[in-house]
């Protein structure tokens, strides 16, 4: 029997880019209408490297939130080789910093201030383990000689395995996993090692970057992989395992920044995020497992209460606009101009 209505505990997004200024104001309502909370990525320019900057960014987010929307930004710090154990203690004491993000320098958008050599962060990582502040990881090596499609698998073998052994109590989220190797590594790892999965890596394989020509809006990092990897991610997400949970990695870039000779990495999905995940779970006959993935596994890992409200999805197709925003914030959303199968009740489709 096909479900036509699905009520879930209000979900959260455990990996989100909100940016700043006009773009923040443009994208925040899309997330806040669907999700109760989000882990907000710190890769601003300049990056959010301490609790004071995270607190100021948090204030800007709350100020940009339209009246009547109930949403809590969960802040993160950007790990650099200069982050100290004292920065970690202060972040933990703030109460609003919930994790620290490791960007290997050069791996992705706004990662230039990231870590060149993780060995330079050992004391800081030990402080995170001690203060029980989770480490979030963009898991790709940056060596130019490693094939772009292999960078996540090589990262797992060369950097992640030793890290997990060195800090056995450090809580780790391997963000936006894209490969069978990542899904298998996380499934086999101890309970303190988990992963987020995006809607685009569940719905598309790398053919989507080249359908009928080059598709800059399907370029993100880690880049989309082969179908076998997508199938492994779908199996992990719909397995019911508490190690896998929702993180959209919705990453807005203006149309101009994407449709360029050297286009930026990142897809925007906040306008239809929970709807897109519902499509995946429906295709797998696993709609009964969507609530665990979207609403329970994340807060349980972060040791936060589950949300108390609900959201209702209805199976009513709607067409995603060709473009969202205007002028400096105009962006092309995922599935622009095409139908989504599910709609959030109470939101205009
Ligand atoms: N995923 C992306 O392709 N881009 C993200 C950065 C990131 O999450 O790696 C962005 O900030 O644009
Ligand atoms: Zn990333
Ligand atoms: Zn991201």
mmCIF file of C-alpha atoms in Angstrom, residues 32-232:
data_model
loop_
_atom_site.group_PDB
_atom_site.id
_atom_site.type_symbol
_atom_site.label_atom_id
_atom_site.label_comp_id
_atom_site.label_asym_id
_atom_site.label_seq_id
_atom_site.Cartn_x
_atom_site.Cartn_y
_atom_site.Cartn_z
ATOM 1 C CA UNK A 32 13.674 26.597 9.591
ATOM 2 C CA UNK A 33 10.294 25.660 8.062
ATOM 3 C CA UNK A 34 11.319 22.011 7.998
ATOM 4 C CA UNK A 35 13.925 21.389 10.690
ATOM 5 C CA UNK A 36 13.937 22.158 14.404
ATOM 6 C CA UNK A 37 17.715 22.509 14.624
ATOM 7 C CA UNK A 38 20.746 22.400 12.386
ATOM 8 C CA UNK A 39 24.473 21.935 12.853
ATOM 9 C CA UNK A 40 25.741 25.084 11.165
ATOM 10 C CA UNK A 41 29.018 24.770 9.281
ATOM 11 C CA UNK A 42 31.766 27.285 10.176
ATOM 12 C CA UNK A 43 33.336 27.760 6.715
ATOM 13 C CA UNK A 44 32.611 31.468 6.432
ATOM 14 C CA UNK A 45 35.255 33.871 5.146
ATOM 15 C CA UNK A 46 36.983 34.416 7.549
ATOM 16 C CA UNK A 47 36.122 31.139 9.303
ATOM 17 C CA UNK A 48 34.417 30.724 12.686
ATOM 18 C CA UNK A 49 37.434 29.717 14.761
ATOM 19 C CA UNK A 50 36.420 30.413 18.365
ATOM 20 C CA UNK A 51 33.435 30.592 20.684
ATOM 21 C CA UNK A 52 33.205 34.394 20.449
ATOM 22 C CA UNK A 53 32.884 34.266 16.641
ATOM 23 C CA UNK A 54 30.434 31.361 16.893
ATOM 24 C CA UNK A 55 28.323 33.341 19.374
ATOM 25 C CA UNK A 56 28.251 36.393 17.107
ATOM 26 C CA UNK A 57 27.325 34.224 14.098
ATOM 27 C CA UNK A 58 24.594 32.562 16.151
ATOM 28 C CA UNK A 59 23.145 35.996 16.949
ATOM 29 C CA UNK A 60 23.132 36.948 13.255
ATOM 30 C CA UNK A 61 21.290 33.717 12.432
ATOM 31 C CA UNK A 62 18.648 34.297 15.119
ATOM 32 C CA UNK A 63 18.209 37.870 13.900
ATOM 33 C CA UNK A 64 17.659 36.666 10.327
ATOM 34 C CA UNK A 65 14.999 34.178 11.458
ATOM 35 C CA UNK A 66 11.502 35.257 10.417
ATOM 36 C CA UNK A 67 9.071 35.732 13.309
ATOM 37 C CA UNK A 68 7.041 32.657 14.170
ATOM 38 C CA UNK A 69 9.627 30.109 13.070
ATOM 39 C CA UNK A 70 11.003 27.995 15.865
ATOM 40 C CA UNK A 71 14.584 27.029 15.000
ATOM 41 C CA UNK A 72 17.798 26.532 16.941
ATOM 42 C CA UNK A 73 21.194 26.901 15.273
ATOM 43 C CA UNK A 74 23.788 24.520 16.734
ATOM 44 C CA UNK A 75 27.162 26.128 16.247
ATOM 45 C CA UNK A 76 30.519 24.625 15.271
ATOM 46 C CA UNK A 77 34.153 25.749 15.294
ATOM 47 C CA UNK A 78 36.499 25.544 12.324
ATOM 48 C CA UNK A 79 39.607 23.588 13.327
ATOM 49 C CA UNK A 80 42.917 25.203 12.423
ATOM 50 C CA UNK A 81 46.487 24.345 13.341
ATOM 51 C CA UNK A 82 46.267 27.223 15.787
ATOM 52 C CA UNK A 83 43.152 26.031 17.642
ATOM 53 C CA UNK A 84 44.215 25.470 21.270
ATOM 54 C CA UNK A 85 42.927 23.224 24.062
ATOM 55 C CA UNK A 86 41.783 26.462 25.745
ATOM 56 C CA UNK A 87 39.638 27.275 22.665
ATOM 57 C CA UNK A 88 38.048 23.841 23.077
ATOM 58 C CA UNK A 89 37.366 24.325 26.789
ATOM 59 C CA UNK A 90 35.800 27.708 26.056
ATOM 60 C CA UNK A 91 33.695 26.295 23.231
ATOM 61 C CA UNK A 92 32.406 23.490 25.413
ATOM 62 C CA UNK A 93 31.613 25.912 28.246
ATOM 63 C CA UNK A 94 29.645 28.196 25.882
ATOM 64 C CA UNK A 95 26.819 25.686 25.655
ATOM 65 C CA UNK A 96 26.085 26.708 22.048
ATOM 66 C CA UNK A 97 29.110 25.146 20.322
ATOM 67 C CA UNK A 98 28.309 21.505 19.663
ATOM 68 C CA UNK A 99 31.210 20.317 17.510
ATOM 69 C CA UNK A 100 34.482 21.175 15.777
ATOM 70 C CA UNK A 101 34.948 20.748 12.029
ATOM 71 C CA UNK A 102 38.101 19.425 10.392
ATOM 72 C CA UNK A 103 38.551 20.631 6.816
ATOM 73 C CA UNK A 104 41.751 19.305 5.258
ATOM 74 C CA UNK A 105 43.258 22.476 3.757
ATOM 75 C CA UNK A 106 42.209 22.806 0.128
ATOM 76 C CA UNK A 107 39.684 19.938 0.222
ATOM 77 C CA UNK A 108 36.533 21.974 -0.395
ATOM 78 C CA UNK A 109 34.830 25.381 -0.436
ATOM 79 C CA UNK A 110 36.457 27.843 2.018
ATOM 80 C CA UNK A 111 38.895 25.291 3.391
ATOM 81 C CA UNK A 112 42.073 27.335 2.854
ATOM 82 C CA UNK A 113 42.435 27.975 6.599
ATOM 83 C CA UNK A 114 41.981 24.275 7.318
ATOM 84 C CA UNK A 115 44.454 21.700 8.558
ATOM 85 C CA UNK A 116 47.588 20.860 6.515
ATOM 86 C CA UNK A 117 48.897 18.261 8.957
ATOM 87 C CA UNK A 118 46.571 16.741 11.521
ATOM 88 C CA UNK A 119 49.553 15.818 13.730
ATOM 89 C CA UNK A 120 49.770 19.531 14.583
ATOM 90 C CA UNK A 121 46.315 19.284 16.211
ATOM 91 C CA UNK A 122 46.969 16.375 18.546
ATOM 92 C CA UNK A 123 46.668 18.316 21.784
ATOM 93 C CA UNK A 124 43.521 20.021 20.599
ATOM 94 C CA UNK A 125 41.969 16.703 19.572
ATOM 95 C CA UNK A 126 42.893 15.260 22.979
ATOM 96 C CA UNK A 127 41.090 18.220 24.577
ATOM 97 C CA UNK A 128 38.018 17.507 22.432
ATOM 98 C CA UNK A 129 38.085 13.886 23.538
ATOM 99 C CA UNK A 130 38.391 15.001 27.152
ATOM 100 C CA UNK A 131 35.602 17.607 26.896
ATOM 101 C CA UNK A 132 33.482 15.251 24.805
ATOM 102 C CA UNK A 133 33.106 17.738 21.937
ATOM 103 C CA UNK A 134 32.513 15.844 18.667
ATOM 104 C CA UNK A 135 34.826 16.112 15.660
ATOM 105 C CA UNK A 136 33.102 16.524 12.293
ATOM 106 C CA UNK A 137 35.165 15.596 9.257
ATOM 107 C CA UNK A 138 35.258 16.498 5.590
ATOM 108 C CA UNK A 139 36.892 13.178 4.777
ATOM 109 C CA UNK A 140 38.947 13.651 1.633
ATOM 110 C CA UNK A 141 42.691 13.728 1.095
ATOM 111 C CA UNK A 142 43.967 16.683 -0.894
ATOM 112 C CA UNK A 143 47.041 15.173 -2.599
ATOM 113 C CA UNK A 144 46.798 16.210 -6.234
ATOM 114 C CA UNK A 145 47.995 12.780 -7.418
ATOM 115 C CA UNK A 146 45.056 10.962 -5.793
ATOM 116 C CA UNK A 147 42.144 10.545 -8.190
ATOM 117 C CA UNK A 148 39.238 12.865 -7.257
ATOM 118 C CA UNK A 149 36.889 9.875 -7.023
ATOM 119 C CA UNK A 150 39.215 8.013 -4.622
ATOM 120 C CA UNK A 151 39.891 10.817 -2.144
ATOM 121 C CA UNK A 152 37.360 9.715 0.457
ATOM 122 C CA UNK A 153 38.435 6.065 0.452
ATOM 123 C CA UNK A 154 42.109 7.056 0.713
ATOM 124 C CA UNK A 155 41.286 9.458 3.562
ATOM 125 C CA UNK A 156 39.613 6.645 5.493
ATOM 126 C CA UNK A 157 42.613 4.341 5.167
ATOM 127 C CA UNK A 158 45.393 6.855 5.690
ATOM 128 C CA UNK A 159 43.962 9.405 8.145
ATOM 129 C CA UNK A 160 40.692 8.250 9.687
ATOM 130 C CA UNK A 161 41.645 4.722 10.803
ATOM 131 C CA UNK A 162 44.697 5.958 12.761
ATOM 132 C CA UNK A 163 42.663 8.841 14.242
ATOM 133 C CA UNK A 164 39.932 6.526 15.524
ATOM 134 C CA UNK A 165 42.608 4.340 17.136
ATOM 135 C CA UNK A 166 44.477 7.249 18.684
ATOM 136 C CA UNK A 167 41.355 8.835 20.223
ATOM 137 C CA UNK A 168 39.101 5.898 21.096
ATOM 138 C CA UNK A 169 36.621 8.049 23.031
ATOM 139 C CA UNK A 170 36.450 10.980 20.600
ATOM 140 C CA UNK A 171 32.997 11.188 19.053
ATOM 141 C CA UNK A 172 33.426 11.482 15.282
ATOM 142 C CA UNK A 173 31.001 12.264 12.456
ATOM 143 C CA UNK A 174 32.251 11.433 8.986
ATOM 144 C CA UNK A 175 30.245 14.031 7.109
ATOM 145 C CA UNK A 176 28.448 13.643 3.776
ATOM 146 C CA UNK A 177 29.702 10.115 3.044
ATOM 147 C CA UNK A 178 29.765 9.169 -0.628
ATOM 148 C CA UNK A 179 31.291 5.701 -0.941
ATOM 149 C CA UNK A 180 30.712 2.060 -0.109
ATOM 150 C CA UNK A 181 34.039 2.165 1.732
ATOM 151 C CA UNK A 182 32.771 4.955 4.005
ATOM 152 C CA UNK A 183 29.473 3.215 4.726
ATOM 153 C CA UNK A 184 31.304 -0.026 5.536
ATOM 154 C CA UNK A 185 33.945 1.697 7.670
ATOM 155 C CA UNK A 186 31.356 3.510 9.773
ATOM 156 C CA UNK A 187 29.126 0.453 10.148
ATOM 157 C CA UNK A 188 32.089 -1.586 11.436
ATOM 158 C CA UNK A 189 33.552 1.155 13.666
ATOM 159 C CA UNK A 190 32.796 1.596 17.383
ATOM 160 C CA UNK A 191 29.532 3.350 18.346
ATOM 161 C CA UNK A 192 31.253 6.757 18.725
ATOM 162 C CA UNK A 193 31.923 6.882 14.948
ATOM 163 C CA UNK A 194 28.893 7.826 12.831
ATOM 164 C CA UNK A 195 28.089 9.480 9.491
ATOM 165 C CA UNK A 196 25.725 11.913 7.839
ATOM 166 C CA UNK A 197 24.299 11.318 4.360
ATOM 167 C CA UNK A 198 23.009 13.985 1.948
ATOM 168 C CA UNK A 199 19.883 13.722 -0.209
ATOM 169 C CA UNK A 200 21.880 14.282 -3.397
ATOM 170 C CA UNK A 201 24.288 11.403 -2.738
ATOM 171 C CA UNK A 202 21.269 9.157 -2.096
ATOM 172 C CA UNK A 203 19.447 10.247 -5.248
ATOM 173 C CA UNK A 204 22.167 10.686 -7.870
ATOM 174 C CA UNK A 205 25.289 9.016 -9.156
ATOM 175 C CA UNK A 206 28.100 10.653 -11.101
ATOM 176 C CA UNK A 207 26.268 10.393 -14.422
ATOM 177 C CA UNK A 208 24.195 13.350 -13.154
ATOM 178 C CA UNK A 209 27.222 15.629 -13.583
ATOM 179 C CA UNK A 210 27.318 14.871 -17.311
ATOM 180 C CA UNK A 211 23.714 14.301 -18.452
ATOM 181 C CA UNK A 212 23.578 15.780 -21.963
ATOM 182 C CA UNK A 213 26.428 18.184 -21.140
ATOM 183 C CA UNK A 214 28.254 19.509 -18.098
ATOM 184 C CA UNK A 215 25.888 20.120 -15.156
ATOM 185 C CA UNK A 216 27.546 22.547 -12.746
ATOM 186 C CA UNK A 217 24.609 22.398 -10.339
ATOM 187 C CA UNK A 218 25.370 18.723 -9.745
ATOM 188 C CA UNK A 219 28.957 19.448 -8.746
ATOM 189 C CA UNK A 220 29.678 19.161 -5.042
ATOM 190 C CA UNK A 221 32.380 17.755 -2.801
ATOM 191 C CA UNK A 222 32.898 14.963 -2.183
ATOM 192 C CA UNK A 223 31.895 14.549 -5.827
ATOM 193 C CA UNK A 224 29.045 12.181 -6.761
ATOM 194 C CA UNK A 225 30.253 8.608 -7.203
ATOM 195 C CA UNK A 226 29.321 5.474 -9.197
ATOM 196 C CA UNK A 227 25.948 3.766 -8.827
ATOM 197 C CA UNK A 228 27.395 0.976 -6.618
ATOM 198 C CA UNK A 229 28.330 3.604 -4.055
ATOM 199 C CA UNK A 230 24.926 5.278 -4.181
ATOM 200 C CA UNK A 231 23.311 1.889 -3.535
ATOM 201 C CA UNK A 232 25.567 1.345 -0.492
#
